[in-house]
Amino acid sequence: MEGRNLASINYNILDKSQQKLTIAGRLDMENISSLWPEIFKLIKKNKPKVLLLDASGVDYCDGAGIGLFLKLKEKQKENKGSLQIENLKPEFNQLMELFEPGQLSKPEQIPSFFKRVPEQIGKSLTISMREVYSQISFVGEVFVKFLYTLFHLGSLRWKDTFLIAEKSGANAVGITALLGFLIGVILAFQSAISMRKFGAEIYVADLVAIVLFRELGPLLTAFVLAARTGSAFAAEIGTMKINEEVDALTTMGLEPVRFLVIPRMLAAVVITPLLTMFNNLFGILGCILVMITMGFAPITLINEIQHATNLTDLFGGLAKTFVFGYLIAGIGCLCGLQTGKGASAVGDSATRAVVSSIIAIVVADGIFAVIYYFLGI
Amino acid sequence: MDDNAKSIIKVENITIAYDDFVVLKDINFEVKQGEIFVILGGSGCGKSTLLKSMISLIKPVTGKVLIDGKDIVTAQGNELRDILSGIGVMYQNSALFGSMNIIENICLVLEEFTNLPKDAMELIANMRLKVVGLEGAGYKMPSELSGGMKKRAAIARAMALDPKIIFLDEPGAGLDPITSAQLDELIRKLSRSLNITFVIVTHELDSIFAIADRVIMLDKETKSIIATGNPNELRDKSTNPWVKQFFNRQAVEK
Ligand SMILES: Nc1ncnc2c1ncn2[C@@H]1O[C@H](COP(=O)(O)OP(=O)(O)O)[C@@H](O)[C@H]1O
Ligand SMILES: [Mg+2]
């Protein structure tokens, strides 16, 4: 059993309370890892009151061996027993002192189920209440400053506002137009198939126009903005937060809300309706194009669309986009300002901004649907 | 710096916590007008936290921070703006606004607090840059500057409104020793020639011995101040083992 590079164990039950574990050989990582499970299986089975550990045969021992001794000590303590290490060579004893971590900092004791669950519910409730509180106070603060700015246009940072509007508005015209056009084409094709059965293909134009003006135009544009602009706002402001630039603004006496949030908000509120109109226009164009290939004259189609829709459809849709713009910018900026620390914080904020604003947009759209229903719009 | 100069900052009994986690407890100290005051201590002992509480970025749980007699903890609105216009801050990573060039960075505060015409503001900005030795770099963007230049630019920005006090968080962090020493020299020059009070967070011994009039040393265990005084005196006379070790071991090593 005794090999030069091996370790071995021997387990004896001396009497009722005392048991003896003899360890010999080389206690390094490799040997220990094969002995470890065996030893603890024995301990578990026999549950010794006093465990005598005879280490006289140990001729090499490193951190792994010491780890084993310490673990044994801990296990014995757990089982309300004790461990006596005998004849460990002094040089290894020294190691023991070096490595002995003393009172290990333990993860907090998990309290019983009945204590834990209410506590956790309470905790998460206070945390989410605090979050809701911070969001509400943010929305309030921003809204007051937003109104103030509308009446004191001199205090607005025009240069920033135009730059932001250009970046998130003008540069998004292409993608919104393309998206609108494709949706127009797709809607026209899809509905044409069903309408053909009734010989009512001309009504495809009605359908596409109404759907675009009232729902799809505003929603699609808002989604594009949430993905393009909301995330950009969160990332920009988040990066500034991490670079302490937001702190710098504060201690320079320039409130971050007025400086960073209001220009973005105003830009978003102005560009969302404009982009929606582009989206609508190109959607209609796409639809008309499809229907021309089906043999309709353009003028017929335009007349049809004029009959089918009225200004309420158009403006009802556009009214929503002001709110969508406000939500996208507000959520983006809030997520940016709430950015934590670390490398992934900015990415997290941007993700959170997109997800939250898409949810907020859909919820707001639902509320509008109910309001419009009761108003008969 | 004479000994009976008046106190310009008084920190009274402040306790600071992040949620339940208390970082510092019952801290008291004063900073005298015109001195270079250094806050030191090991990593994570709350130096930056203390600094932030002195410039209204963190609200302490209890206590007061009097800046020139006015409590910045409770100040709000215009009162807070007034206090803030009297101080300048240089952040650990400079915190220059990346979308503006250096002159615009400096002018931003001037636009906010003064009605000066644009050319006057640019002149003032250029004067500040001259003082910190960055003349000619005014129209560069922050990303085009080296680490040391960024810190200088940040000091220039902190000086925009002729503040009485400038706070600096780890000015030497991320700089090579020579650049760091040059920065120390700049701080000493500004302190002597303009009588600006400096409150500096650092743990670089060279820097401390080069510039500090007085230091306080924070301790993570007790969450309090374990030593106050002139660094040379502390090195020679302190009986606290931690303090002795800090001043001596590193001094020997370097
Ligand atoms: N925003 C924060 N939220 C929670 N804990 C924080 C925050 N900032 C710092 N801390 C904690 O407060 C302690 C002091 O941090 P800090 O003041 O940054 O230390 P120092 O600047 O002395 O290295 C650290 O233990 C740190 O983990
Ligand atoms: Mg720090």
mmCIF file of N, CA and C in Angstrom, chain B residues 203-248:
data_model
loop_
_atom_site.group_PDB
_atom_site.id
_atom_site.type_symbol
_atom_site.label_atom_id
_atom_site.label_comp_id
_atom_site.label_asym_id
_atom_site.label_seq_id
_atom_site.Cartn_x
_atom_site.Cartn_y
_atom_site.Cartn_z
ATOM 1 N N HIS B 203 -3.385 58.591 -2.150
ATOM 2 C CA HIS B 203 -2.638 57.740 -1.249
ATOM 3 C C HIS B 203 -1.195 57.623 -1.709
ATOM 4 N N GLU B 204 -0.777 58.582 -2.544
ATOM 5 C CA GLU B 204 0.596 58.524 -3.021
ATOM 6 C C GLU B 204 1.505 59.316 -2.109
ATOM 7 N N LEU B 205 2.382 58.602 -1.454
ATOM 8 C CA LEU B 205 3.217 59.220 -0.422
ATOM 9 C C LEU B 205 4.058 60.373 -0.959
ATOM 10 N N ASP B 206 4.658 60.170 -2.138
ATOM 11 C CA ASP B 206 5.492 61.228 -2.711
ATOM 12 C C ASP B 206 4.713 62.518 -2.771
ATOM 13 N N SER B 207 3.501 62.356 -3.270
ATOM 14 C CA SER B 207 2.623 63.489 -3.446
ATOM 15 C C SER B 207 2.301 64.135 -2.100
ATOM 16 N N ILE B 208 2.005 63.288 -1.120
ATOM 17 C CA ILE B 208 1.625 63.801 0.192
ATOM 18 C C ILE B 208 2.758 64.636 0.797
ATOM 19 N N PHE B 209 3.978 64.082 0.751
ATOM 20 C CA PHE B 209 5.093 64.825 1.338
ATOM 21 C C PHE B 209 5.411 66.076 0.531
ATOM 22 N N ALA B 210 5.126 66.015 -0.777
ATOM 23 C CA ALA B 210 5.456 67.170 -1.602
ATOM 24 C C ALA B 210 4.518 68.336 -1.365
ATOM 25 N N ILE B 211 3.252 68.063 -1.123
ATOM 26 C CA ILE B 211 2.324 69.195 -1.128
ATOM 27 C C ILE B 211 1.532 69.404 0.156
ATOM 28 N N ALA B 212 1.320 68.345 0.947
ATOM 29 C CA ALA B 212 0.310 68.477 1.990
ATOM 30 C C ALA B 212 0.756 69.367 3.147
ATOM 31 N N ASP B 213 -0.104 70.302 3.536
ATOM 32 C CA ASP B 213 0.128 71.031 4.780
ATOM 33 C C ASP B 213 -0.361 70.193 5.949
ATOM 34 N N ARG B 214 -1.517 69.581 5.720
ATOM 35 C CA ARG B 214 -2.103 68.780 6.780
ATOM 36 C C ARG B 214 -2.828 67.592 6.158
ATOM 37 N N VAL B 215 -2.851 66.478 6.860
ATOM 38 C CA VAL B 215 -3.561 65.314 6.337
ATOM 39 C C VAL B 215 -4.510 64.783 7.402
ATOM 40 N N ILE B 216 -5.545 64.087 6.948
ATOM 41 C CA ILE B 216 -6.264 63.213 7.870
ATOM 42 C C ILE B 216 -6.201 61.819 7.274
ATOM 43 N N MET B 217 -6.148 60.846 8.140
ATOM 44 C CA MET B 217 -6.069 59.478 7.659
ATOM 45 C C MET B 217 -7.317 58.733 8.098
ATOM 46 N N LEU B 218 -7.997 58.141 7.120
ATOM 47 C CA LEU B 218 -9.221 57.400 7.439
ATOM 48 C C LEU B 218 -8.899 55.927 7.635
ATOM 49 N N ASP B 219 -9.729 55.279 8.422
ATOM 50 C CA ASP B 219 -9.506 53.866 8.698
ATOM 51 C C ASP B 219 -10.773 53.086 8.411
ATOM 52 N N LYS B 220 -10.603 51.982 7.693
ATOM 53 C CA LYS B 220 -11.760 51.213 7.249
ATOM 54 C C LYS B 220 -12.430 50.482 8.414
ATOM 55 N N GLU B 221 -11.593 49.967 9.344
ATOM 56 C CA GLU B 221 -12.123 49.177 10.457
ATOM 57 C C GLU B 221 -13.020 50.020 11.356
ATOM 58 N N THR B 222 -12.444 51.124 11.832
ATOM 59 C CA THR B 222 -13.187 51.926 12.800
ATOM 60 C C THR B 222 -14.080 52.957 12.122
ATOM 61 N N LYS B 223 -13.982 53.059 10.802
ATOM 62 C CA LYS B 223 -14.789 54.002 10.032
ATOM 63 C C LYS B 223 -14.587 55.438 10.503
ATOM 64 N N SER B 224 -13.383 55.743 10.984
ATOM 65 C CA SER B 224 -13.173 57.090 11.524
ATOM 66 C C SER B 224 -11.782 57.591 11.160
ATOM 67 N N ILE B 225 -11.477 58.783 11.660
ATOM 68 C CA ILE B 225 -10.162 59.371 11.415
ATOM 69 C C ILE B 225 -9.190 58.819 12.451
ATOM 70 N N ILE B 226 -8.043 58.266 11.999
ATOM 71 C CA ILE B 226 -7.108 57.749 13.000
ATOM 72 C C ILE B 226 -5.903 58.654 13.182
ATOM 73 N N ALA B 227 -5.739 59.630 12.319
ATOM 74 C CA ALA B 227 -4.609 60.537 12.513
ATOM 75 C C ALA B 227 -4.882 61.857 11.828
ATOM 76 N N THR B 228 -4.429 62.929 12.430
ATOM 77 C CA THR B 228 -4.552 64.259 11.843
ATOM 78 C C THR B 228 -3.234 64.977 12.067
ATOM 79 N N GLY B 229 -2.779 65.715 11.087
ATOM 80 C CA GLY B 229 -1.578 66.519 11.337
ATOM 81 C C GLY B 229 -0.705 66.667 10.115
ATOM 82 N N ASN B 230 0.446 67.263 10.315
ATOM 83 C CA ASN B 230 1.400 67.432 9.242
ATOM 84 C C ASN B 230 2.047 66.076 8.919
ATOM 85 N N PRO B 231 2.213 65.751 7.639
ATOM 86 C CA PRO B 231 2.715 64.418 7.293
ATOM 87 C C PRO B 231 4.098 64.120 7.870
ATOM 88 N N ASN B 232 4.977 65.108 7.897
ATOM 89 C CA ASN B 232 6.316 64.853 8.440
ATOM 90 C C ASN B 232 6.259 64.523 9.920
ATOM 91 N N GLU B 233 5.400 65.273 10.629
ATOM 92 C CA GLU B 233 5.254 65.002 12.061
ATOM 93 C C GLU B 233 4.649 63.628 12.289
ATOM 94 N N LEU B 234 3.653 63.292 11.487
ATOM 95 C CA LEU B 234 3.025 61.983 11.661
ATOM 96 C C LEU B 234 4.023 60.866 11.421
ATOM 97 N N ARG B 235 4.853 61.044 10.399
ATOM 98 C CA ARG B 235 5.832 60.002 10.087
ATOM 99 C C ARG B 235 6.779 59.804 11.269
ATOM 100 N N ASP B 236 7.202 60.923 11.874
ATOM 101 C CA ASP B 236 8.209 60.816 12.928
ATOM 102 C C ASP B 236 7.618 60.493 14.284
ATOM 103 N N LYS B 237 6.394 60.991 14.551
ATOM 104 C CA LYS B 237 5.941 60.931 15.935
ATOM 105 C C LYS B 237 4.723 60.066 16.204
ATOM 106 N N SER B 238 4.030 59.654 15.147
ATOM 107 C CA SER B 238 2.788 58.936 15.432
ATOM 108 C C SER B 238 3.055 57.621 16.161
ATOM 109 N N THR B 239 2.152 57.291 17.073
ATOM 110 C CA THR B 239 2.302 56.039 17.809
ATOM 111 C C THR B 239 1.386 54.968 17.257
ATOM 112 N N ASN B 240 0.444 55.383 16.415
ATOM 113 C CA ASN B 240 -0.467 54.409 15.827
ATOM 114 C C ASN B 240 0.294 53.525 14.845
ATOM 115 N N PRO B 241 0.279 52.217 15.048
ATOM 116 C CA PRO B 241 1.084 51.334 14.205
ATOM 117 C C PRO B 241 0.725 51.431 12.725
ATOM 118 N N TRP B 242 -0.554 51.555 12.460
ATOM 119 C CA TRP B 242 -1.023 51.624 11.079
ATOM 120 C C TRP B 242 -0.430 52.849 10.388
ATOM 121 N N VAL B 243 -0.529 53.968 11.086
ATOM 122 C CA VAL B 243 -0.057 55.232 10.520
ATOM 123 C C VAL B 243 1.443 55.150 10.276
ATOM 124 N N LYS B 244 2.156 54.631 11.277
ATOM 125 C CA LYS B 244 3.610 54.502 11.177
ATOM 126 C C LYS B 244 3.986 53.671 9.959
ATOM 127 N N GLN B 245 3.278 52.547 9.862
ATOM 128 C CA GLN B 245 3.562 51.635 8.761
ATOM 129 C C GLN B 245 3.336 52.317 7.419
ATOM 130 N N PHE B 246 2.220 53.009 7.327
ATOM 131 C CA PHE B 246 1.873 53.669 6.072
ATOM 132 C C PHE B 246 2.948 54.657 5.666
ATOM 133 N N PHE B 247 3.338 55.519 6.605
ATOM 134 C CA PHE B 247 4.288 56.563 6.246
ATOM 135 C C PHE B 247 5.691 56.014 6.053
ATOM 136 N N ASN B 248 6.079 55.066 6.901
ATOM 137 C CA ASN B 248 7.463 54.635 6.841
ATOM 138 C C ASN B 248 7.745 53.602 5.770
#
